[in-house]
mmCIF file of C-alpha atoms and ligand atoms in Angstrom:
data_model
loop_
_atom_site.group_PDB
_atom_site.id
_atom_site.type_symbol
_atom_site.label_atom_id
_atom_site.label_comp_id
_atom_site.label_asym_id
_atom_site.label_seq_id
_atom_site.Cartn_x
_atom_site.Cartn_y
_atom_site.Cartn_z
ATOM 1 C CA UNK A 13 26.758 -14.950 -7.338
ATOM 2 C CA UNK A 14 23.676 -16.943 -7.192
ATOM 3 C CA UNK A 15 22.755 -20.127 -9.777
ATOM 4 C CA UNK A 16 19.170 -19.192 -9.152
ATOM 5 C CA UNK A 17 17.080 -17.914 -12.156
ATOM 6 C CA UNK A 18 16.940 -14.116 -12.246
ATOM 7 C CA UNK A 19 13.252 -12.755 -12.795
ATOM 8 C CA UNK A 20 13.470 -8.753 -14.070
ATOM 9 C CA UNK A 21 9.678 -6.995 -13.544
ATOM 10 C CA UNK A 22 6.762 -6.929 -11.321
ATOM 11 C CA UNK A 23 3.508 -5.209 -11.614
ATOM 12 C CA UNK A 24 2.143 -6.184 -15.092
ATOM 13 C CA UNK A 25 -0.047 -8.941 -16.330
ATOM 14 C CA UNK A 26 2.781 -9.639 -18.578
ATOM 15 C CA UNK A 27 5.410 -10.039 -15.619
ATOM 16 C CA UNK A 28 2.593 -11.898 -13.297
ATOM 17 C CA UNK A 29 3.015 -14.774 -15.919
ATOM 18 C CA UNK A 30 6.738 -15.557 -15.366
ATOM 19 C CA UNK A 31 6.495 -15.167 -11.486
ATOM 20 C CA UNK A 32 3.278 -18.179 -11.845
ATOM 21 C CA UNK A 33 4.740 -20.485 -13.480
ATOM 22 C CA UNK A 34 8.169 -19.955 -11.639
ATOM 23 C CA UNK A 35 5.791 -20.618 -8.270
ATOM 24 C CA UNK A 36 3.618 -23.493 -10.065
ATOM 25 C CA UNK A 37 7.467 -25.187 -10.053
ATOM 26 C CA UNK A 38 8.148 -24.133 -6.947
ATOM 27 C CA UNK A 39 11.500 -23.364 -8.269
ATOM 28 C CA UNK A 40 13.428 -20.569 -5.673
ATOM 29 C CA UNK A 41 14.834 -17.908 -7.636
ATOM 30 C CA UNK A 42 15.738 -14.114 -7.257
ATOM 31 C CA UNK A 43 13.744 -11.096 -8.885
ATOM 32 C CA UNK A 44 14.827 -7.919 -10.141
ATOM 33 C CA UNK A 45 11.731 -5.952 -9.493
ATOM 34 C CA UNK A 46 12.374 -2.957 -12.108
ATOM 35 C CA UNK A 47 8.744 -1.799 -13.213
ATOM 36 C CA UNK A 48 7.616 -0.310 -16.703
ATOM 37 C CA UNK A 49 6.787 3.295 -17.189
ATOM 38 C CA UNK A 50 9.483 3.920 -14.671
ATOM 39 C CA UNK A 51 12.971 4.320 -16.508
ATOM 40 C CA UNK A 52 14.313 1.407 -14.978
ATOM 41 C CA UNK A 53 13.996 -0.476 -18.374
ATOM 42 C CA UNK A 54 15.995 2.331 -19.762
ATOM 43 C CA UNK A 55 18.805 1.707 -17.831
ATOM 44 C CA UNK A 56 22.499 0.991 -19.485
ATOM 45 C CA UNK A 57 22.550 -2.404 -17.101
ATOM 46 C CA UNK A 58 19.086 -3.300 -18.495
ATOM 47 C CA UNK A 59 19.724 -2.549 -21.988
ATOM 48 C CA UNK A 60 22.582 -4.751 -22.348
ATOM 49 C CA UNK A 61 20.212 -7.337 -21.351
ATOM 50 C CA UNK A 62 17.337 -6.624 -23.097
ATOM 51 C CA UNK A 63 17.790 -4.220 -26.555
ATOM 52 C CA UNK A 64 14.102 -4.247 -26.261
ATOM 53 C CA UNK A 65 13.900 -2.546 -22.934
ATOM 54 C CA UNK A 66 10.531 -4.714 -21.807
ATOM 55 C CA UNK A 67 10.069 -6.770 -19.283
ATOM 56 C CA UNK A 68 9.513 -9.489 -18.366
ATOM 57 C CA UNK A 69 13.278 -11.251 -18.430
ATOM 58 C CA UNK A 70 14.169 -14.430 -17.070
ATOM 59 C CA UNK A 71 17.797 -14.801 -16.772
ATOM 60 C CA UNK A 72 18.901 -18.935 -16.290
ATOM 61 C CA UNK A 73 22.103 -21.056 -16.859
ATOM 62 C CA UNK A 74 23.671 -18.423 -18.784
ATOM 63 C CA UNK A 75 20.612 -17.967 -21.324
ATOM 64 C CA UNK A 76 18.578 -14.423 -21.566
ATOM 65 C CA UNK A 77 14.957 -14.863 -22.367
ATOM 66 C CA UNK A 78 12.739 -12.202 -23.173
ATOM 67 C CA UNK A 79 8.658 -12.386 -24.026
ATOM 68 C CA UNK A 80 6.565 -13.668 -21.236
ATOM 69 C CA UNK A 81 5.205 -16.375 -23.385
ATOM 70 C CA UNK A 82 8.271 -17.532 -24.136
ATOM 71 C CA UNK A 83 9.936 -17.734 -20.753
ATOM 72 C CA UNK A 84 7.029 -19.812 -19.478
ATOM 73 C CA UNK A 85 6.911 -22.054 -22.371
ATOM 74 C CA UNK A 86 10.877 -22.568 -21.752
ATOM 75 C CA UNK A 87 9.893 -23.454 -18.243
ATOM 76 C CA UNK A 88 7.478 -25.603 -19.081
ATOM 77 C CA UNK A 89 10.203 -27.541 -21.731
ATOM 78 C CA UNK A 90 12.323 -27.412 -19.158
ATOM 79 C CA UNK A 91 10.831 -29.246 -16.283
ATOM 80 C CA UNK A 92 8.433 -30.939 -18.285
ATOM 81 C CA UNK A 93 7.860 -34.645 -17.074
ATOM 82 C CA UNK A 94 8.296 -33.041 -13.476
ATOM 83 C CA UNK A 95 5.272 -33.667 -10.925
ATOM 84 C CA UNK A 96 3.752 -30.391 -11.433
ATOM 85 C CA UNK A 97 4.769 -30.360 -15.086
ATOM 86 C CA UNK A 98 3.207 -27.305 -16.949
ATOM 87 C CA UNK A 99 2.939 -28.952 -20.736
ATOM 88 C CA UNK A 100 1.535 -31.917 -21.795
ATOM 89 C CA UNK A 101 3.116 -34.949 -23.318
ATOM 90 C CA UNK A 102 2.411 -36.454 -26.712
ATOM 91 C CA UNK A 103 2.434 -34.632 -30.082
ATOM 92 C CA UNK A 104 -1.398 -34.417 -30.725
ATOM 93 C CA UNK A 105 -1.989 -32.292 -26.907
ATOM 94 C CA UNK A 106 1.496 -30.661 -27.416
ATOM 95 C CA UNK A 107 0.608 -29.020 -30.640
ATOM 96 C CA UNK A 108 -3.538 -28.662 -29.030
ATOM 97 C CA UNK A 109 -1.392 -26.506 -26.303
ATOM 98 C CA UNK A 110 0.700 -24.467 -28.828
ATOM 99 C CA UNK A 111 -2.046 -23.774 -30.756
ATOM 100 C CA UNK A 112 -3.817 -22.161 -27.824
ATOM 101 C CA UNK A 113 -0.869 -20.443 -26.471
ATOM 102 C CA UNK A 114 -0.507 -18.789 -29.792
ATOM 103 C CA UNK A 115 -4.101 -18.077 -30.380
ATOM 104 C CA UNK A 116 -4.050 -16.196 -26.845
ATOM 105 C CA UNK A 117 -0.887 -14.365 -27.165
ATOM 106 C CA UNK A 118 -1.644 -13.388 -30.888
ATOM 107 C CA UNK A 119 -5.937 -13.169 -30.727
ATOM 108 C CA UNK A 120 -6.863 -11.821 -26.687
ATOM 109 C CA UNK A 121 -3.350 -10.395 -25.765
ATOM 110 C CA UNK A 122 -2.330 -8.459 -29.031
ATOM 111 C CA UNK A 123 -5.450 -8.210 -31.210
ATOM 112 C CA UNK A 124 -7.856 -7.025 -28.483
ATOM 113 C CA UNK A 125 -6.801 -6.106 -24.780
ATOM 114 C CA UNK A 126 -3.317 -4.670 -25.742
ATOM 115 C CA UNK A 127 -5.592 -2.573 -27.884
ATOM 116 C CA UNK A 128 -7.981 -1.445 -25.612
ATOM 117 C CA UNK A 129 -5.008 -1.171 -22.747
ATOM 118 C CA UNK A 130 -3.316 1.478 -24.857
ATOM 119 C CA UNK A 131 -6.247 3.151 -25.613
ATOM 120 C CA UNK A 132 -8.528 3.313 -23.284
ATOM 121 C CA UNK A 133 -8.614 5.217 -19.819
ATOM 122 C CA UNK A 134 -9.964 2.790 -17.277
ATOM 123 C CA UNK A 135 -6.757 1.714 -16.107
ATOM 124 C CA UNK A 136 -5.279 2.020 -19.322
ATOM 125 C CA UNK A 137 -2.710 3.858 -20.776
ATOM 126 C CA UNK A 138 -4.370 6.512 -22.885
ATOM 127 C CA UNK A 139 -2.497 9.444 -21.759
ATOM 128 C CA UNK A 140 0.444 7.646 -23.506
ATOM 129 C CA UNK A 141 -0.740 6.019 -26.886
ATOM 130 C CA UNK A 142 -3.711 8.604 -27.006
ATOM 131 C CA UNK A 143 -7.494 8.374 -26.061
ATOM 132 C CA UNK A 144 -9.429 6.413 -29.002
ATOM 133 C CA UNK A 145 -12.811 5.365 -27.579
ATOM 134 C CA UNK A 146 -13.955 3.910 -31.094
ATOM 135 C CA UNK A 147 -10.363 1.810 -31.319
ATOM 136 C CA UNK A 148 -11.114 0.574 -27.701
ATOM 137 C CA UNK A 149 -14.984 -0.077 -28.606
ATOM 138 C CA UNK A 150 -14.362 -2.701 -31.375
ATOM 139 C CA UNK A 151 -10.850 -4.365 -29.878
ATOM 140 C CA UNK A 152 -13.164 -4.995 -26.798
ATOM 141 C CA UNK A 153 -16.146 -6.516 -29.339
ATOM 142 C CA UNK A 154 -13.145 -8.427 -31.088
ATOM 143 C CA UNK A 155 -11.733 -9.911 -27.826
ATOM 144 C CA UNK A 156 -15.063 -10.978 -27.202
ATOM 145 C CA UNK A 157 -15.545 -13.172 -30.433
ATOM 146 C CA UNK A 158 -12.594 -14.268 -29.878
ATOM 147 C CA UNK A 159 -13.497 -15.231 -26.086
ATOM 148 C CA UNK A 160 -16.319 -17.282 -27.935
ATOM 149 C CA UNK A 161 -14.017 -20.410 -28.720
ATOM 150 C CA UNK A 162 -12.568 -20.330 -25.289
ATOM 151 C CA UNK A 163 -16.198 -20.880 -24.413
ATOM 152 C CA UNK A 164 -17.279 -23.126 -26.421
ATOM 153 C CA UNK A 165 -13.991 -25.347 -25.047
ATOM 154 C CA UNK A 166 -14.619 -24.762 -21.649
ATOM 155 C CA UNK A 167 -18.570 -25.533 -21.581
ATOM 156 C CA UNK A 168 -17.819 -29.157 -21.989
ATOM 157 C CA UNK A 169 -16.399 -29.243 -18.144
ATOM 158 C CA UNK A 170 -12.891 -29.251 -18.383
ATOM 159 C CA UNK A 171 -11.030 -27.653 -15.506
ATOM 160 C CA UNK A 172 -8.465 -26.274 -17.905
ATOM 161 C CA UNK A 173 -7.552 -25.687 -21.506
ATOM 162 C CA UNK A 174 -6.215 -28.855 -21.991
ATOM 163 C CA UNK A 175 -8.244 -30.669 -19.559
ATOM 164 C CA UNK A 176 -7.514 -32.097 -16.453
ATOM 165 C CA UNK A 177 -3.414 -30.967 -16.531
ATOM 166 C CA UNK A 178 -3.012 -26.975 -15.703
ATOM 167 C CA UNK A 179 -0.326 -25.715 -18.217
ATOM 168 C CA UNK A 180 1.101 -22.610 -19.277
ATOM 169 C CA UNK A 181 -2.090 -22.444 -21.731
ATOM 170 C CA UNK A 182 -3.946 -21.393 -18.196
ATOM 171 C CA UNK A 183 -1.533 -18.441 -16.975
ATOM 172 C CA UNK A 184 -1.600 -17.085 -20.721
ATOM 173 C CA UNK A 185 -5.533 -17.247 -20.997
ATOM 174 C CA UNK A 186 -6.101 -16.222 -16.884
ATOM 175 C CA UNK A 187 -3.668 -13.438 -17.117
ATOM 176 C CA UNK A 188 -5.615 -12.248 -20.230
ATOM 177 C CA UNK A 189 -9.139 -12.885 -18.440
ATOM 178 C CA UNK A 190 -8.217 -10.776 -15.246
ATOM 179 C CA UNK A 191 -6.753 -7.526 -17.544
ATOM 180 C CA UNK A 192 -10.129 -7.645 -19.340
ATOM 181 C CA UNK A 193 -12.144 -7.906 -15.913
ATOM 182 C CA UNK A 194 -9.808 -4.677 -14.820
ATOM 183 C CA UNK A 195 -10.270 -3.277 -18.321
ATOM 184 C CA UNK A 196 -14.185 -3.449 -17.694
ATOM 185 C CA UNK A 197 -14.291 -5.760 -21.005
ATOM 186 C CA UNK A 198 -16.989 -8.146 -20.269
ATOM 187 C CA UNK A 199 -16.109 -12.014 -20.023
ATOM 188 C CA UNK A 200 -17.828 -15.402 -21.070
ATOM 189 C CA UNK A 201 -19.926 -16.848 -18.637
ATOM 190 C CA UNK A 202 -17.881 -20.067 -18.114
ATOM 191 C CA UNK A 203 -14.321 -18.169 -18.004
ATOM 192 C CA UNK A 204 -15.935 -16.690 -14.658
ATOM 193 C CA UNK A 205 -15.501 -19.791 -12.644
ATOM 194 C CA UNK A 206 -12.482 -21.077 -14.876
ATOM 195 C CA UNK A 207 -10.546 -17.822 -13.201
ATOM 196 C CA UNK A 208 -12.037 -18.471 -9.765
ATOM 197 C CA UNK A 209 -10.723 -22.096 -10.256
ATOM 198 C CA UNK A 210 -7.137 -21.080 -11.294
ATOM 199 C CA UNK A 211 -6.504 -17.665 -9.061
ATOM 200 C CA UNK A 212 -7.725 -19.801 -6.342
ATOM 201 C CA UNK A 213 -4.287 -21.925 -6.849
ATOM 202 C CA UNK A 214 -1.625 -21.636 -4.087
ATOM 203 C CA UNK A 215 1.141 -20.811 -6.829
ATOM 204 C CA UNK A 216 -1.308 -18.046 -8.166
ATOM 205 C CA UNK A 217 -1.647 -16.541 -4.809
ATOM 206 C CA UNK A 218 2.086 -16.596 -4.179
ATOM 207 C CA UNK A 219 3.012 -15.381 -7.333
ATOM 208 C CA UNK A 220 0.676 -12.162 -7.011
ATOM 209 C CA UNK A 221 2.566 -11.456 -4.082
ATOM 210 C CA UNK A 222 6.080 -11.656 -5.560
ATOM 211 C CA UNK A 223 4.565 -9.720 -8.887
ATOM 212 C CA UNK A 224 3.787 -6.878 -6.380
ATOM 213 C CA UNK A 225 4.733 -3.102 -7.181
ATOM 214 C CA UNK A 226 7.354 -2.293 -4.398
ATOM 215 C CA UNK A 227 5.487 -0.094 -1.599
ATOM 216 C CA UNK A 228 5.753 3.863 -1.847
ATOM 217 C CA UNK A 229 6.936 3.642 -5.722
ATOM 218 C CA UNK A 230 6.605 6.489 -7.293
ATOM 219 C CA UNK A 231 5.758 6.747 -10.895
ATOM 220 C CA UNK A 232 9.017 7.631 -12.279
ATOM 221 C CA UNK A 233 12.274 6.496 -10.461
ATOM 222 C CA UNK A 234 15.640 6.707 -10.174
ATOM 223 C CA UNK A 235 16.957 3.930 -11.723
ATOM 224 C CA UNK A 236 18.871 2.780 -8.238
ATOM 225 C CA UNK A 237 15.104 2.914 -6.211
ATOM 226 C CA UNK A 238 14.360 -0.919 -6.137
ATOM 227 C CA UNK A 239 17.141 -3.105 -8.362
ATOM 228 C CA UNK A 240 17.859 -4.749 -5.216
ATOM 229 C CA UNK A 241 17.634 -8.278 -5.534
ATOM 230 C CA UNK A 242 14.589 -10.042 -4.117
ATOM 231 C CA UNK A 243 14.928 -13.811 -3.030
ATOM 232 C CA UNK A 244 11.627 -15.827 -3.831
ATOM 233 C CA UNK A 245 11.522 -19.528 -2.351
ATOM 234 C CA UNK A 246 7.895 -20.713 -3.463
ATOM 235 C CA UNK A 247 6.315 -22.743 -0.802
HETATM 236 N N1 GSH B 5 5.179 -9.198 -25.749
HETATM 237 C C1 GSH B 5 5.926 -8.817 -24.580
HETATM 238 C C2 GSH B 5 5.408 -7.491 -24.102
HETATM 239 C C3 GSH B 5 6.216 -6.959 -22.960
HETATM 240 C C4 GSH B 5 5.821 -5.541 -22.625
HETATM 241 O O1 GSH B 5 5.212 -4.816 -23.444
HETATM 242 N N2 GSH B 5 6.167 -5.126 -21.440
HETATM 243 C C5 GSH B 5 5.879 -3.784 -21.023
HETATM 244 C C6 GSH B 5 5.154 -3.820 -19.693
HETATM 245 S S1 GSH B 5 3.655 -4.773 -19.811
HETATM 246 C C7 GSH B 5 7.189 -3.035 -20.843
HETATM 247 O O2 GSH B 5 8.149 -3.589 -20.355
HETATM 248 N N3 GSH B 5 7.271 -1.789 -21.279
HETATM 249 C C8 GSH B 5 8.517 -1.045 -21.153
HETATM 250 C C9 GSH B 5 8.355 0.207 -20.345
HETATM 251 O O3 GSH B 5 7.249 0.708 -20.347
HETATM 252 O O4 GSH B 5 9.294 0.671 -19.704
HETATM 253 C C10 GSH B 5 5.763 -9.902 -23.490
HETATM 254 O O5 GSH B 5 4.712 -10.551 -23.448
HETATM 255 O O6 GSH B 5 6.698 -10.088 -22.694
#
């Protein structure tokens, strides 16, 4: 029985959120790497977990928390104050961050590139939610506009969202960034070296490792293929 946090999913954008701010910590923990698509968030085990059947799922002191917003925001709560603290203090940047975690979740996540995700085909998931090139056409157009006040915060030569401190804010808004680069949805010029500044991070680096898909998966799998429990000690 371990006290570590449990981490359920790899391979998504959504799941590569958890495992970075887990490594931006540098909190050990173990991971569960079930994938999507696959049946393993079908299982019995997994539905007693999670009703919803998605991951990601972080699993810590006895609490179960789903949404990958979520779990790094209750990282960030939880170790705030800490050296490499993920949220900033004070109420005036505390609700600056919220309001930027919720307009990325809500505006570039849900709004747009989940949009043009489901149904588009580069790298998308079309053969799923169906093919709808006009759908995909305006959510990309949307995510764009929406892009626009990311721009217009980071042309004034911030590092990061909320300035000088990386915070969740910046693995909900780079994990957005990089599925629109792989969606072939065009970025803002100053979110190109914003995401070469925070994917060249150590903990970003790790973390993509630890988010990998397990080698020689195969699309659909037997729910047994790869619940074994991998131990991650960030460096
Ligand atoms: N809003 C949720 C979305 C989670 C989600 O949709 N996860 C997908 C993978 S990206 C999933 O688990 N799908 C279930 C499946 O396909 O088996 C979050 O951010 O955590």
């Amino acid at each position: 029985m371990t006290n570590k946090p449990i981490l359920w999913g790899v391979g998504t954008p959504r799941t590569l959120r958890t495992h970075w701010a887990l490594h931006e910590l540098e909190l050990p923990y173990a991971c569960r790497p079930i994938l999507p698509r696959s049946g393993e968030t079908k299982t019995a085990e997994y539905t007693a977990l999670n009703i919803r059947q998605k991951i990601p799922l972080l699993q810590d002191e006895g609490r179960t928390i789903g949404e990958s917003a979520v779990i790094v925001a209750y990282l960030a709560q939880k170790y705030r104050g800490s050296k490499r603290s993920l949220i900033p203090e004070g109420t005036d940047p505390y609700t600056k961050w919220l309001e930027w975690c919720f307009f990325i979740v809500a505006e570039l996540d849900s709004a747009s590139l989940n949009i043009v995700r489901r149904h588009g085909t580069k790298h998308g998931l079309a053969h799923i939610y169906g093919y709808a090139p006009e759908v995909v056409e305006q959510a990309s157009k949307y995510f764009q506009h929406q892009l626009a006040f990311v721009d217009v915060a980071l042309k004034d030569g911030r590092d990061y969202l909320m300035g000088d401190q990386f915070t969740t804010a910046d693995i909900l808004l780079a994990s957005c960034l990089i599925g629109a680069v792989d969606f072939g949805v065009e970025i803002c010029d100053s979110a190109m070296p914003y995401l070469e500044r925070v994917t060249s991070r150590n903990a970003y680096r790790s973390a993509s490792k630890a988010n990998c898909t397990p080698v020689g998966a195969p699309a659909v799998r037997e729910p047994s293929f790869s619940t074994e429990e991998r131990q991650i000690d960030p460096d």
